[in-house]
Coordinates of C-alpha atoms and ligand atoms in Angstrom, one line a residue:
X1 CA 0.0 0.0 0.0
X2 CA 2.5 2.4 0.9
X3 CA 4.5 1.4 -2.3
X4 CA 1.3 2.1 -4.2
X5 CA 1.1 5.6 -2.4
X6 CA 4.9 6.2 -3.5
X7 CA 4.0 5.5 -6.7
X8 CA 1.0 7.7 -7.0
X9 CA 2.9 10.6 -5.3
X10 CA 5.9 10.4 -8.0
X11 CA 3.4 9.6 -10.7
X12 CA 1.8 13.0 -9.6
X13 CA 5.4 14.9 -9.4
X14 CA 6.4 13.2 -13.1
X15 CA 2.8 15.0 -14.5
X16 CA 3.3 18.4 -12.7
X17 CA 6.9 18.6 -14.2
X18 CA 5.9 18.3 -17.5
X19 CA 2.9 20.3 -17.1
X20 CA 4.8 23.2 -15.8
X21 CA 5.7 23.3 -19.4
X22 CA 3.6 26.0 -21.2
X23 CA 2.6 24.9 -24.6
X24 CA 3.5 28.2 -27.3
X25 CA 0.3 30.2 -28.3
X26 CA 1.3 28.6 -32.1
X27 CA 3.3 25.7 -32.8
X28 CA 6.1 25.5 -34.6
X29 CA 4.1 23.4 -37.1
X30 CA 1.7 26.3 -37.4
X31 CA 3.8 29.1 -38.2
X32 CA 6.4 27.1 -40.4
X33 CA 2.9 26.1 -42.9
X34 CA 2.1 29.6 -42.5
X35 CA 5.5 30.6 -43.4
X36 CA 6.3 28.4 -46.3
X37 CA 3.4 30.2 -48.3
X38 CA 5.0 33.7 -48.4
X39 CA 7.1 33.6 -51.5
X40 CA 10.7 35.1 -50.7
X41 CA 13.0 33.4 -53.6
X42 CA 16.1 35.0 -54.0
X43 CA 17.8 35.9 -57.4
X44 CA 21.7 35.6 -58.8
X45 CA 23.8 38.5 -59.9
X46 CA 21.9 41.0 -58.5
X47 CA 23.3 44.4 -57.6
X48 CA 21.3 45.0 -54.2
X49 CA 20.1 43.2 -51.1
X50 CA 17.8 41.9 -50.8
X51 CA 17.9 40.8 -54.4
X52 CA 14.6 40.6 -54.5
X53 CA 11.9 42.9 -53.0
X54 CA 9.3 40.1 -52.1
X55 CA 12.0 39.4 -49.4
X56 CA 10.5 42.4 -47.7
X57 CA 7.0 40.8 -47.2
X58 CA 8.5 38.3 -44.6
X59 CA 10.8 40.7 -43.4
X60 CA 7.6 42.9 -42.1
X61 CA 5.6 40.0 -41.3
X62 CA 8.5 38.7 -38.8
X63 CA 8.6 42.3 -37.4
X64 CA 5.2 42.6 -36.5
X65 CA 5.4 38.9 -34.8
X66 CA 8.5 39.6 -32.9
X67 CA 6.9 43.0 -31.6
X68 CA 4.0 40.8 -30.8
X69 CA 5.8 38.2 -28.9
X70 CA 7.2 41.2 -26.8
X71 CA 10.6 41.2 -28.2
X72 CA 12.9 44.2 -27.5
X73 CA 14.9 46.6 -29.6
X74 CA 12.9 45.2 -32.9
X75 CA 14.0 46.8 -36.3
X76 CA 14.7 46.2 -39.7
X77 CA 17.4 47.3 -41.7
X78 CA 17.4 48.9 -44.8
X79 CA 18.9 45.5 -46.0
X80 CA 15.4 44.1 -44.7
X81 CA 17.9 42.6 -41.9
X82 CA 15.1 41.8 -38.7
X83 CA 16.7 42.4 -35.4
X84 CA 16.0 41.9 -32.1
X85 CA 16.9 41.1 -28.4
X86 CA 15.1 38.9 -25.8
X87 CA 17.1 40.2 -22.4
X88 CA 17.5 37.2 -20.0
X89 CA 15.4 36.9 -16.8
X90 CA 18.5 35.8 -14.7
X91 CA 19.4 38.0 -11.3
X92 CA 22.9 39.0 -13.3
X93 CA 22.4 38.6 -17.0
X94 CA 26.2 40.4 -17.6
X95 CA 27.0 37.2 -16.1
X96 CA 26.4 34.6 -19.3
X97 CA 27.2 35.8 -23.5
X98 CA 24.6 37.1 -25.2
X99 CA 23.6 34.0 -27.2
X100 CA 22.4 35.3 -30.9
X101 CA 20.2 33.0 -33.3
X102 CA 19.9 33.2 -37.2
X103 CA 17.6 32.2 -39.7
X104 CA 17.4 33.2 -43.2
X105 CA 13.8 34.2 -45.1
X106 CA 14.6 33.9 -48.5
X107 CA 14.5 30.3 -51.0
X108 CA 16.9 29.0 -53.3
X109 CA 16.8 30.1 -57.1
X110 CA 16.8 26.7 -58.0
X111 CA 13.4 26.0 -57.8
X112 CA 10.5 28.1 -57.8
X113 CA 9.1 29.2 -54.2
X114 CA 5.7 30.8 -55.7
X115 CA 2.3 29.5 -54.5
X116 CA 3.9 26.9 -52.1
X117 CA 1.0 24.1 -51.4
X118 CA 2.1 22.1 -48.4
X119 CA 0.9 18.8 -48.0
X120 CA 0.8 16.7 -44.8
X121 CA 1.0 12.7 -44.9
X122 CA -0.3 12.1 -41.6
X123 CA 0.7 9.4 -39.2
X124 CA 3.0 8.2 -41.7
X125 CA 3.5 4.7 -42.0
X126 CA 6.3 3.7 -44.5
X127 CA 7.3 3.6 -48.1
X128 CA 7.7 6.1 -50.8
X129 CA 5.9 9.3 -50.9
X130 CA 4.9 10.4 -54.4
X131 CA 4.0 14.1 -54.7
X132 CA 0.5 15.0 -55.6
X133 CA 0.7 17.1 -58.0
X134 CA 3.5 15.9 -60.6
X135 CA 4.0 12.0 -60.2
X136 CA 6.8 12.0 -61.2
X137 CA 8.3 13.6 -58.0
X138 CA 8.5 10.5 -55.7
X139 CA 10.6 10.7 -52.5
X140 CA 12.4 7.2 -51.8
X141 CA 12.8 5.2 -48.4
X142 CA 16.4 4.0 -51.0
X143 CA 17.2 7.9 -51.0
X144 CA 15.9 9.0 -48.0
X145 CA 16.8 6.6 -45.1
X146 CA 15.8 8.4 -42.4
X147 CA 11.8 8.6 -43.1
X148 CA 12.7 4.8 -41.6
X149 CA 13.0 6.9 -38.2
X150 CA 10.0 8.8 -39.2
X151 CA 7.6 5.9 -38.9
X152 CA 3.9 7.3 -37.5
X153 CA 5.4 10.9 -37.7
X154 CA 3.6 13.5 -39.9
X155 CA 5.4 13.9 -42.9
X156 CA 5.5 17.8 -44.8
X157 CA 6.2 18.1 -48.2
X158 CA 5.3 20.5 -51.4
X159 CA 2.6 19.1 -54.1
X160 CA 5.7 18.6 -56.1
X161 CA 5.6 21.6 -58.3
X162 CA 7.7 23.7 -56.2
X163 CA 10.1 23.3 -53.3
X164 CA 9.0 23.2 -49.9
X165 CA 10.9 25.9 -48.1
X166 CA 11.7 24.4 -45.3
X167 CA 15.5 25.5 -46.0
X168 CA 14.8 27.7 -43.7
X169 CA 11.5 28.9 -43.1
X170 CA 11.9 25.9 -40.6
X171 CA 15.0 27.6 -38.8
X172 CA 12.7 30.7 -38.8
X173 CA 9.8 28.8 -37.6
X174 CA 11.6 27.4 -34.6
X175 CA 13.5 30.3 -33.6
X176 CA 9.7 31.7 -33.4
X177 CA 8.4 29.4 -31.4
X178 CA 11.3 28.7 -28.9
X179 CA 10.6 32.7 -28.8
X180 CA 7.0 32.2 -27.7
X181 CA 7.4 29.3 -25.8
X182 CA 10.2 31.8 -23.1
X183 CA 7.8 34.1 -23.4
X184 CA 4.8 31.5 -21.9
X185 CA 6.9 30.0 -19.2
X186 CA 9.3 32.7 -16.8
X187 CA 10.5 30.1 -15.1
X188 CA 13.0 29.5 -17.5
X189 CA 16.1 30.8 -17.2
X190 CA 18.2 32.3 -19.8
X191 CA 20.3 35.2 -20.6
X192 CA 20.6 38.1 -23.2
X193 CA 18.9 36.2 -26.5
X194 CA 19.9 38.5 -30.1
X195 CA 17.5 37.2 -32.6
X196 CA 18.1 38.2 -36.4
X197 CA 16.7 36.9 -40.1
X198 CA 18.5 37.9 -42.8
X199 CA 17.9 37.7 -46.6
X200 CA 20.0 36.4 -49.9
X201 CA 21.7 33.5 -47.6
X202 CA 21.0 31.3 -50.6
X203 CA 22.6 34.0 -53.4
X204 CA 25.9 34.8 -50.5
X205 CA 24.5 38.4 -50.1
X206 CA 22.9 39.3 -47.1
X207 CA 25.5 38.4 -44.7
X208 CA 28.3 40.8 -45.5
X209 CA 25.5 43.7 -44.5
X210 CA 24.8 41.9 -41.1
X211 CA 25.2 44.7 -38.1
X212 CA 27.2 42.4 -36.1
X213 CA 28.2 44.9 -33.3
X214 CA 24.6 46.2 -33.1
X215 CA 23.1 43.3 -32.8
X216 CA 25.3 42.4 -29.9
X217 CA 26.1 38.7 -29.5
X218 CA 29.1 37.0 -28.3
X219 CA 28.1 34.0 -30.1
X220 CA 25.5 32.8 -32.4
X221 CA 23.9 29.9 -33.9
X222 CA 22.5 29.8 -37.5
X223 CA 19.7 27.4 -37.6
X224 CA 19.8 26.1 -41.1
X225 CA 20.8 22.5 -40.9
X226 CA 19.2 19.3 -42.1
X227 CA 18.5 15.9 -40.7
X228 CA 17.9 16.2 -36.5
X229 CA 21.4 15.9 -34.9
X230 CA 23.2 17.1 -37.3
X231 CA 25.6 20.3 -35.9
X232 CA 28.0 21.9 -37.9
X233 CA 31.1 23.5 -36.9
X234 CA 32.9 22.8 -39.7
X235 CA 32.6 24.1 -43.4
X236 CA 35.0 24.0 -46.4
X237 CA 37.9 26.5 -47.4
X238 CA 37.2 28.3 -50.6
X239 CA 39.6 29.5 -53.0
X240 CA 38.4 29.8 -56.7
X241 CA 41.0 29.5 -59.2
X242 CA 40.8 31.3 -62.6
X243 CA 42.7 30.2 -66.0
X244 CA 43.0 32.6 -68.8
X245 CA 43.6 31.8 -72.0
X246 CA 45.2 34.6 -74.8
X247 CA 45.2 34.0 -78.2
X248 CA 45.2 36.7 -80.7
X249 CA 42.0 37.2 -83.0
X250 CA 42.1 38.5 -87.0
X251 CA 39.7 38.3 -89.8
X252 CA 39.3 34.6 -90.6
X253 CA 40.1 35.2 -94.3
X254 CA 43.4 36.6 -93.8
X255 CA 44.5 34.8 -90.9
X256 CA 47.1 32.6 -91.9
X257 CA 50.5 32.3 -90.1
X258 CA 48.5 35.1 -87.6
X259 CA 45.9 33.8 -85.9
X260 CA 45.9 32.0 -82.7
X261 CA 43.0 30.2 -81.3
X262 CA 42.6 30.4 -77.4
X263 CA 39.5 28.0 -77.8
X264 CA 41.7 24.9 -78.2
X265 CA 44.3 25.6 -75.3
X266 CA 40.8 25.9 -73.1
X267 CA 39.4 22.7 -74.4
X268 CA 42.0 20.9 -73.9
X269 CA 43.3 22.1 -70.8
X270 CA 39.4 20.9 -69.7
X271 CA 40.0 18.1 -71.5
X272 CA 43.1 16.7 -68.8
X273 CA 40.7 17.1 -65.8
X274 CA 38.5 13.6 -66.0
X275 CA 41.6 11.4 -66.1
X276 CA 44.2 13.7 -64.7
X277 CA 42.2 15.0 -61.4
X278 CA 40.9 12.2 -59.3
X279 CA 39.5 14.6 -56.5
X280 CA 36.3 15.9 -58.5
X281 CA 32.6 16.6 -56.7
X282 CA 31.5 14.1 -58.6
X283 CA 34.2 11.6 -57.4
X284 CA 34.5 12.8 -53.9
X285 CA 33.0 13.1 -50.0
X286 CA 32.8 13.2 -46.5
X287 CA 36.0 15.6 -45.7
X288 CA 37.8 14.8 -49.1
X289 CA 38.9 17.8 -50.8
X290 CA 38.0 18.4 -55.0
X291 CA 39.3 20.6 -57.8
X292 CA 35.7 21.8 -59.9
X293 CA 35.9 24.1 -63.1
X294 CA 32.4 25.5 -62.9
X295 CA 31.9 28.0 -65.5
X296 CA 33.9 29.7 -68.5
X297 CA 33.9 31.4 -71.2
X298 CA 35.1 30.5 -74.9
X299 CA 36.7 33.4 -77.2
X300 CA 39.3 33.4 -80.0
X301 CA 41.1 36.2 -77.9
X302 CA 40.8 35.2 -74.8
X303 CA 39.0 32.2 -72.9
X304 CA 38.6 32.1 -69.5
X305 CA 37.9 28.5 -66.8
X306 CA 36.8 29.2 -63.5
X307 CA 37.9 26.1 -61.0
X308 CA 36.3 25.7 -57.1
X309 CA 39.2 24.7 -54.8
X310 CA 37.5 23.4 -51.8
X311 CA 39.6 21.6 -48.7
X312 CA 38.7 21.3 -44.8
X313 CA 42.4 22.0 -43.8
X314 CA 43.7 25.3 -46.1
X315 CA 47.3 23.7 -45.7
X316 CA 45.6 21.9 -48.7
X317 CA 44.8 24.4 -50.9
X318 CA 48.7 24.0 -52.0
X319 CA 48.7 21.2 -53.3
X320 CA 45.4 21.6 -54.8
X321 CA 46.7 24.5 -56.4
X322 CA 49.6 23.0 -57.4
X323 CA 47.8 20.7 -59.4
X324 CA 46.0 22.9 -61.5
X325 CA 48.9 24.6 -62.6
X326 CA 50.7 21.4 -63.6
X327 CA 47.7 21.3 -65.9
X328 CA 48.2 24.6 -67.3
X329 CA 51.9 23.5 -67.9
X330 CA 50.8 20.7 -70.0
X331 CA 48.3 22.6 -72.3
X332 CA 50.6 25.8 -72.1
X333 CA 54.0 23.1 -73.8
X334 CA 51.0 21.9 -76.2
X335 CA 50.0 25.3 -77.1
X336 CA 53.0 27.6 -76.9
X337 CA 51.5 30.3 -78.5
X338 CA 48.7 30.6 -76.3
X339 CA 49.7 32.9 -73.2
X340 CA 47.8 31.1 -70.1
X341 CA 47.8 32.9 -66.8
X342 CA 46.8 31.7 -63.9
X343 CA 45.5 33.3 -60.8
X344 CA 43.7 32.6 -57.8
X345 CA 41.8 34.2 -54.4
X346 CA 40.3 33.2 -51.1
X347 CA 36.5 32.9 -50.9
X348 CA 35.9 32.0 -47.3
X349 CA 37.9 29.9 -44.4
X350 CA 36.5 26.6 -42.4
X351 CA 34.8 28.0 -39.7
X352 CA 36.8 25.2 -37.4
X353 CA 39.8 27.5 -37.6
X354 CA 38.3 30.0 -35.2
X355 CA 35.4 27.8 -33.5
X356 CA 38.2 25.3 -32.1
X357 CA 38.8 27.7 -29.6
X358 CA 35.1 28.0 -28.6
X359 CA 33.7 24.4 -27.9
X360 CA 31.1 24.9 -25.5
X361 CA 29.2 26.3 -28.5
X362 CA 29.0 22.9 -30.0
X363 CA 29.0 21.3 -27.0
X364 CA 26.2 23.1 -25.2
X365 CA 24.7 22.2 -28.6
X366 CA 24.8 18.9 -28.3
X367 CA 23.8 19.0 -25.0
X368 CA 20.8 20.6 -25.7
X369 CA 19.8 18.1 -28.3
X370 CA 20.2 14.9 -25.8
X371 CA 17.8 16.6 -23.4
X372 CA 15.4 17.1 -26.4
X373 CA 15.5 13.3 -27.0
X374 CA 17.7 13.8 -30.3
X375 CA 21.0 12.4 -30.6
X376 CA 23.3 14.9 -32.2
X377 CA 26.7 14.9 -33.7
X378 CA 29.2 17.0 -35.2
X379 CA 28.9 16.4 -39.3
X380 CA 31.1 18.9 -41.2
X381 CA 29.2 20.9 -44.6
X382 CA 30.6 20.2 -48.2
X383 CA 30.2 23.9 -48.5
X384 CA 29.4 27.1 -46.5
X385 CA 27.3 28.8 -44.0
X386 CA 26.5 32.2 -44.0
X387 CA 27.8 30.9 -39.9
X388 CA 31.5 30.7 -42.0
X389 CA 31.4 34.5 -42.8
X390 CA 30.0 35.4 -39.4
X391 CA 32.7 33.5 -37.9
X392 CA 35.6 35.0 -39.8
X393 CA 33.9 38.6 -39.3
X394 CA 34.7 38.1 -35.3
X395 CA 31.1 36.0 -34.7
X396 CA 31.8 32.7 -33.6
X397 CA 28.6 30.5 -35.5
X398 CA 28.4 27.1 -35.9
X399 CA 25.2 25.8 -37.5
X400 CA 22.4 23.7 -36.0
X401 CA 19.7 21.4 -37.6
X402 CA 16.1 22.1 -38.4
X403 CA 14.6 18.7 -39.4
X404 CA 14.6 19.3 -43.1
X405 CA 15.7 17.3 -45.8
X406 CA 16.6 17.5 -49.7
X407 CA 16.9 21.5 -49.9
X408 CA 16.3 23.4 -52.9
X409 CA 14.4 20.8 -54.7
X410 CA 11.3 19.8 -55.2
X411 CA 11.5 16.5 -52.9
X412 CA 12.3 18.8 -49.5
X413 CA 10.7 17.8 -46.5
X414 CA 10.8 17.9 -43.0
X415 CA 8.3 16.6 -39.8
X416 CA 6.0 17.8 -36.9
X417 CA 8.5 15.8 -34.9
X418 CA 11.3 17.1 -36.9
X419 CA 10.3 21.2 -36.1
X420 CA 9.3 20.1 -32.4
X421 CA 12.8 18.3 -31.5
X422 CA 14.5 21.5 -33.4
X423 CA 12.5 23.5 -31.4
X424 CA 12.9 22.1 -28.1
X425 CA 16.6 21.7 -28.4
X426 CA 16.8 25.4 -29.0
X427 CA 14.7 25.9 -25.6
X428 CA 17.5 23.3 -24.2
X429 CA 20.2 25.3 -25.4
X430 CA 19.6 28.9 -23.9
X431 CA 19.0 26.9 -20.7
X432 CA 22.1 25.3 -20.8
X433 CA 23.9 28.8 -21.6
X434 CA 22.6 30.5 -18.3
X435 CA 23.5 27.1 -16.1
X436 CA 27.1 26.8 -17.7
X437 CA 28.0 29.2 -19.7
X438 CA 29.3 32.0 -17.1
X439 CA 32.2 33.9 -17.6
Ligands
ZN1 ZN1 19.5 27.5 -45.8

């Protein structure tokens, strides 16, 4: 009897724990359907930010809600740049880093982001998902293994003539919530929390005009990853190569003995990379470095090839380097007529070279997952964050997931469970900034 009475009592204490939870006035599965309607594509090549003006629809929108959610010190750039601060409820909040979190409001130009129709596969139980709305868009358990862990989980897709925008209107969508849900329950503790969404993320843009110093954070978190665990803290080095071929150009009809063909040099030069270059994007992954010519243009006179050098480690960009111009040294004894330069310049640097030095960020991360019932780990991106230019501009920001899946396509996805875990984890992580993160 008095077992049973134990029982009942810790049964009781187990119920008024979780209850003491507040539910958010919207769920993060709310907003992020919401959210995924508002068309905010970005474009390429475009000589202002936000490249396109649609951005500032969101922009506003997110405003308003932020204001509404009682967020401080709200404001929007004239980059359409949405700031604000959350100030921590702790008796000293000078005592724990201002903690800043990042989501980005525009889509990839890759696929059109107009007249989003989300669909929800409810209580899904297995198998391939075909899209509604073109056939021909299936997403595969062979492609996809983990909707295996997504077994009676309700399942978010597009209709499959457009992408989904979960890359990031998820990120957004949790950020919001984890927002509302401090804002429903005092008793958790935090400190100073900088929230910002930016635009152009998917076009490189909207970063460079981030108010860094305004905004105030010692650290930050963009929340733009994929599958739930995944944390980034590591991203590629960039250095783009470019290869110029000069020939010299005269009337075809009077050319002989004058003319010099820079095409030829180009092609073949191209020509050496499938057999000669073993470490290409198509060939490579996990943390191997590759050698890409991406775009170039053919000319008589001159013809230019544009080549990606991406490594992990930039003590590799030597050798990677090196390569290339062994490759010019081939065509350039083939074609001695045609004058090849080479030259080459640093995109962006592996965030791992400064966030090393930090890693309670990934850490606390990680953390913060585990108590959220995901198991995360550290998986390094075959590319880069806007988090890798924070992070060289002096703001240390590695990258957290979201739940989504396939970005920029048509076949993205992500799950209720997927936004609530991402959601949760973020509640975990402020948490676990005011407990250890004191200076
Ligand atoms: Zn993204």
């Amino acid at each position: 009897m008095k077992l049973l009475y134990s029982f009942i009592v810790l049964a009781f204490l187990f119920c008024a724990s979780v209850a003491q939870t507040k539910p958010p006035t919207e769920t993060a599965m709310s907003r992020f359907l919401r959210y995924v309607k508002i068309d905010t594509q970005s474009a390429e090549d475009q000589n202002k930010v936000p490249s396109t003006a649609k951005q500032w629809d969101f922009a506003r929108l997110l405003e308003k809600e932020l204001k509404e959610l009682g967020v401080q010190q709200v404001r929007t750039s004239e980059f359409a740049i949405v700031y604000g601060m959350i100030p921590g409820n702790l008796p000293d909040n000078s005592k724990v880093p201002t903690i800043g979190f990042i989501g980005h409001m525009d889509t990839s130009p890759a696929v059109s982001g107009a007249n989003v129709n989300p669909i929800i596969h409810k209580n899904y139980q297995g198998g391939d998902i075909v899209l509604p709305n073109d056939k021909t868009q299936v997403i595969t358990v062979e492609k996809n293994p983990d909707l295996k862990n997504l077994i009676g989980d309700d399942i978010i897709t597009a209709d499959g003539t457009t992408l989904l925008g979960s890359d990031d209107k998820s990120g957004v969508a949790e950020i919001m919530t984890m927002i509302d849900i401090l804002r429903q329950n005092p008793q958790i503790k935090h400190g100073n929390i900088a929230i910002a969404f930016t635009p152009d993320e998917e076009v490189g843009g909207g970063i460079e005009k981030f108010d860094i110093k305004g905004w105030g954070a010692k650290f930050a978190y963009t929340v733009d990853g994929e599958e739930l665990g995944d944390i980034s803290n590591e991203t590629f080095s960039a250095r783009t190569a470019t290869v110029t071929f000069h020939g010299v150009s005269t009337h075809p009809g009077t050319a002989k003995g004058i003319l010099v063909n820079s095409m030829y040099a180009a092609g073949d030069f191209l020509s050496r990379f499938p057999t000669e270059v073993p470490n290409r994007p198509e060939t490579t992954e996990g943390r191997e470095s590759y050698i890409h010519p991406y775009v170039g243009t053919l000319d008589i006179e001159t013809s230019v090839v544009k080549i990606l050098l991406r490594d992990f480690d930039i003590s590799g960009f030597a050798g990677l380097e090196q390569k290339v111009k062994d490759l010019v040294a081939e065509t350039q004894k083939k074609y001695p007529n045609v004058k090849i330069d080479y030259s080459s310049e640093l995109g962006y640097l592996n965030m791992k070279e400064v966030l090393k030095d930090y890693p309670q960020l990934t850490d606390f991360a990680i953390e913060a997952a585990k108590r959220a019932g995901v198991d995360a780990h550290l998986k390094p991106i075959r590319g880069g964050t806007d988090g890798s230019r924070l992070t060289a501009m002096g703001l240390p920001t590695p990258n957290l997931f979201t739940g989504g899946h396939n970005f920029h396509g048509k076949l993205e996805f992500n799950s209720r469970k997927g936004l609530e875990r991402s959601t949760e984890t973020l509640v975990h992580l402020v948490q676990i900034w005011a407990e250890k993160g004191g200076k």
